[in-house]
PDB file of C-alpha atoms in Angstrom:
ATOM      1  CA  UNK A   1      63.410 -38.879 -60.388  1.00 96.00           C
ATOM      2  CA  UNK A   2      61.215 -36.966 -57.950  1.00 97.00           C
ATOM      3  CA  UNK A   3      61.674 -35.484 -54.522  1.00 98.00           C
ATOM      4  CA  UNK A   4      58.638 -35.650 -52.245  1.00 98.00           C
ATOM      5  CA  UNK A   5      58.700 -33.359 -49.203  1.00 98.00           C
ATOM      6  CA  UNK A   6      56.123 -33.962 -46.482  1.00 98.00           C
ATOM      7  CA  UNK A   7      55.657 -31.779 -43.412  1.00 95.00           C
ATOM      8  CA  UNK A   8      53.152 -32.856 -40.793  1.00 93.00           C
ATOM      9  CA  UNK A   9      52.697 -33.279 -37.064  1.00 90.00           C
ATOM     10  CA  UNK A  10      55.303 -35.450 -35.404  1.00 90.00           C
ATOM     11  CA  UNK A  11      52.429 -37.372 -33.804  1.00 91.00           C
ATOM     12  CA  UNK A  12      51.502 -38.730 -37.251  1.00 94.00           C
ATOM     13  CA  UNK A  13      55.008 -39.898 -38.222  1.00 95.00           C
ATOM     14  CA  UNK A  14      54.262 -43.603 -37.766  1.00 96.00           C
ATOM     15  CA  UNK A  15      51.196 -43.338 -40.022  1.00 96.00           C
ATOM     16  CA  UNK A  16      53.273 -41.508 -42.618  1.00 97.00           C
ATOM     17  CA  UNK A  17      56.016 -44.145 -42.525  1.00 97.00           C
ATOM     18  CA  UNK A  18      53.395 -46.855 -43.066  1.00 96.00           C
ATOM     19  CA  UNK A  19      52.169 -44.959 -46.149  1.00 96.00           C
ATOM     20  CA  UNK A  20      55.720 -44.550 -47.455  1.00 97.00           C
ATOM     21  CA  UNK A  21      56.551 -48.228 -46.932  1.00 97.00           C
ATOM     22  CA  UNK A  22      53.313 -49.436 -48.525  1.00 96.00           C
ATOM     23  CA  UNK A  23      53.852 -47.259 -51.600  1.00 96.00           C
ATOM     24  CA  UNK A  24      57.165 -48.923 -52.410  1.00 96.00           C
ATOM     25  CA  UNK A  25      59.491 -45.993 -51.727  1.00 97.00           C
ATOM     26  CA  UNK A  26      63.133 -47.078 -51.527  1.00 95.00           C
ATOM     27  CA  UNK A  27      63.769 -44.992 -48.403  1.00 96.00           C
ATOM     28  CA  UNK A  28      63.266 -41.646 -46.698  1.00 98.00           C
ATOM     29  CA  UNK A  29      64.933 -39.124 -44.394  1.00 98.00           C
ATOM     30  CA  UNK A  30      63.280 -37.613 -41.301  1.00 97.00           C
ATOM     31  CA  UNK A  31      64.066 -34.278 -39.659  1.00 95.00           C
ATOM     32  CA  UNK A  32      62.267 -33.894 -36.325  1.00 90.00           C
ATOM     33  CA  UNK A  33      61.117 -30.878 -34.333  1.00 83.00           C
ATOM     34  CA  UNK A  34      60.535 -28.628 -37.332  1.00 83.00           C
ATOM     35  CA  UNK A  35      59.163 -25.280 -36.248  1.00 77.00           C
ATOM     36  CA  UNK A  36      58.029 -22.302 -38.264  1.00 75.00           C
ATOM     37  CA  UNK A  37      55.056 -20.436 -39.577  1.00 73.00           C
ATOM     38  CA  UNK A  38      52.739 -21.493 -42.377  1.00 68.00           C
ATOM     39  CA  UNK A  39      49.206 -20.891 -43.599  1.00 68.00           C
ATOM     40  CA  UNK A  40      47.824 -21.723 -40.158  1.00 64.00           C
ATOM     41  CA  UNK A  41      50.170 -19.392 -38.290  1.00 64.00           C
ATOM     42  CA  UNK A  42      52.950 -20.343 -35.890  1.00 61.00           C
ATOM     43  CA  UNK A  43      53.501 -24.113 -35.876  1.00 58.00           C
ATOM     44  CA  UNK A  44      55.505 -24.297 -32.663  1.00 55.00           C
ATOM     45  CA  UNK A  45      57.579 -21.845 -30.738  1.00 53.00           C
ATOM     46  CA  UNK A  46      61.168 -22.368 -29.661  1.00 55.00           C
ATOM     47  CA  UNK A  47      59.840 -22.785 -26.105  1.00 53.00           C
ATOM     48  CA  UNK A  48      58.141 -26.042 -27.114  1.00 55.00           C
ATOM     49  CA  UNK A  49      61.338 -27.629 -28.436  1.00 52.00           C
ATOM     50  CA  UNK A  50      62.060 -29.287 -25.088  1.00 54.00           C
ATOM     51  CA  UNK A  51      58.928 -31.437 -25.178  1.00 55.00           C
ATOM     52  CA  UNK A  52      58.390 -31.458 -28.933  1.00 53.00           C
ATOM     53  CA  UNK A  53      54.710 -30.793 -28.269  1.00 58.00           C
ATOM     54  CA  UNK A  54      53.215 -29.303 -31.401  1.00 62.00           C
ATOM     55  CA  UNK A  55      56.367 -29.780 -33.470  1.00 80.00           C
ATOM     56  CA  UNK A  56      56.350 -31.088 -37.001  1.00 88.00           C
ATOM     57  CA  UNK A  57      58.536 -33.494 -38.926  1.00 93.00           C
ATOM     58  CA  UNK A  58      59.951 -32.975 -42.415  1.00 96.00           C
ATOM     59  CA  UNK A  59      60.229 -36.198 -44.391  1.00 98.00           C
ATOM     60  CA  UNK A  60      62.081 -36.291 -47.709  1.00 98.00           C
ATOM     61  CA  UNK A  61      61.613 -39.157 -50.166  1.00 98.00           C
ATOM     62  CA  UNK A  62      63.477 -39.619 -53.459  1.00 97.00           C
ATOM     63  CA  UNK A  63      61.686 -41.956 -55.847  1.00 97.00           C
ATOM     64  CA  UNK A  64      60.693 -42.694 -59.426  1.00 96.00           C
ATOM     65  CA  UNK A  65      57.371 -41.616 -60.954  1.00 97.00           C
ATOM     66  CA  UNK A  66      55.317 -44.771 -60.234  1.00 97.00           C
ATOM     67  CA  UNK A  67      56.163 -44.542 -56.543  1.00 97.00           C
ATOM     68  CA  UNK A  68      55.456 -40.804 -56.582  1.00 98.00           C
ATOM     69  CA  UNK A  69      51.952 -41.487 -57.892  1.00 97.00           C
ATOM     70  CA  UNK A  70      51.363 -44.183 -55.269  1.00 97.00           C
ATOM     71  CA  UNK A  71      52.532 -41.740 -52.580  1.00 97.00           C
ATOM     72  CA  UNK A  72      50.330 -38.966 -53.964  1.00 96.00           C
ATOM     73  CA  UNK A  73      47.263 -41.224 -53.813  1.00 96.00           C
ATOM     74  CA  UNK A  74      48.037 -42.557 -50.331  1.00 96.00           C
ATOM     75  CA  UNK A  75      49.049 -39.190 -48.831  1.00 96.00           C
ATOM     76  CA  UNK A  76      45.941 -37.226 -49.826  1.00 96.00           C
ATOM     77  CA  UNK A  77      43.592 -38.830 -47.263  1.00 95.00           C
ATOM     78  CA  UNK A  78      46.262 -38.703 -44.539  1.00 94.00           C
ATOM     79  CA  UNK A  79      46.910 -34.994 -45.099  1.00 95.00           C
ATOM     80  CA  UNK A  80      43.207 -34.205 -45.452  1.00 95.00           C
ATOM     81  CA  UNK A  81      42.441 -35.821 -42.101  1.00 94.00           C
ATOM     82  CA  UNK A  82      45.507 -34.935 -40.019  1.00 90.00           C
ATOM     83  CA  UNK A  83      46.729 -31.792 -41.796  1.00 89.00           C
ATOM     84  CA  UNK A  84      50.163 -31.066 -43.159  1.00 92.00           C
ATOM     85  CA  UNK A  85      51.558 -30.380 -46.605  1.00 94.00           C
ATOM     86  CA  UNK A  86      53.362 -32.348 -49.288  1.00 97.00           C
ATOM     87  CA  UNK A  87      55.140 -31.214 -52.423  1.00 97.00           C
ATOM     88  CA  UNK A  88      56.669 -33.021 -55.386  1.00 98.00           C
ATOM     89  CA  UNK A  89      59.598 -31.631 -57.343  1.00 98.00           C
ATOM     90  CA  UNK A  90      61.689 -33.063 -60.147  1.00 98.00           C
ATOM     91  CA  UNK A  91      65.328 -33.693 -59.381  1.00 96.00           C
ATOM     92  CA  UNK A  92      68.346 -35.448 -60.752  1.00 93.00           C
ATOM     93  CA  UNK A  93      71.298 -37.036 -58.985  1.00 89.00           C
ATOM     94  CA  UNK A  94      74.616 -35.223 -59.120  1.00 93.00           C
TER      95      UNK A  94
END
C-alpha cells in the first residue's frame, strides 16, 4: 500500500479532488490552511489565516499501486501548471 501526500494551493482543491476521484482512489483526507516555508519561500503567514488567502491544503491518499500510478500520471500536469508538491511513500496498516 502507498501513501500519497499532496500539498498545493487551496484554490486548486476542487481540481485535485477531480483527479483523485478519476484515478480510482478509495478516499482521501484534507487538511486546510497549511502554512509554512518551502522551496519558494514563505507559503503564507499566520496573519493570512483569517482569510485563507495564499494558504495551502495537504491531501493524504492511501491506495494500492495501480491507483498510485494513475494518480502520478494525472497529478504531474496539475502540479506543473498550478504548482505544489506530491510525494509517494510505502506504508502498511497497523
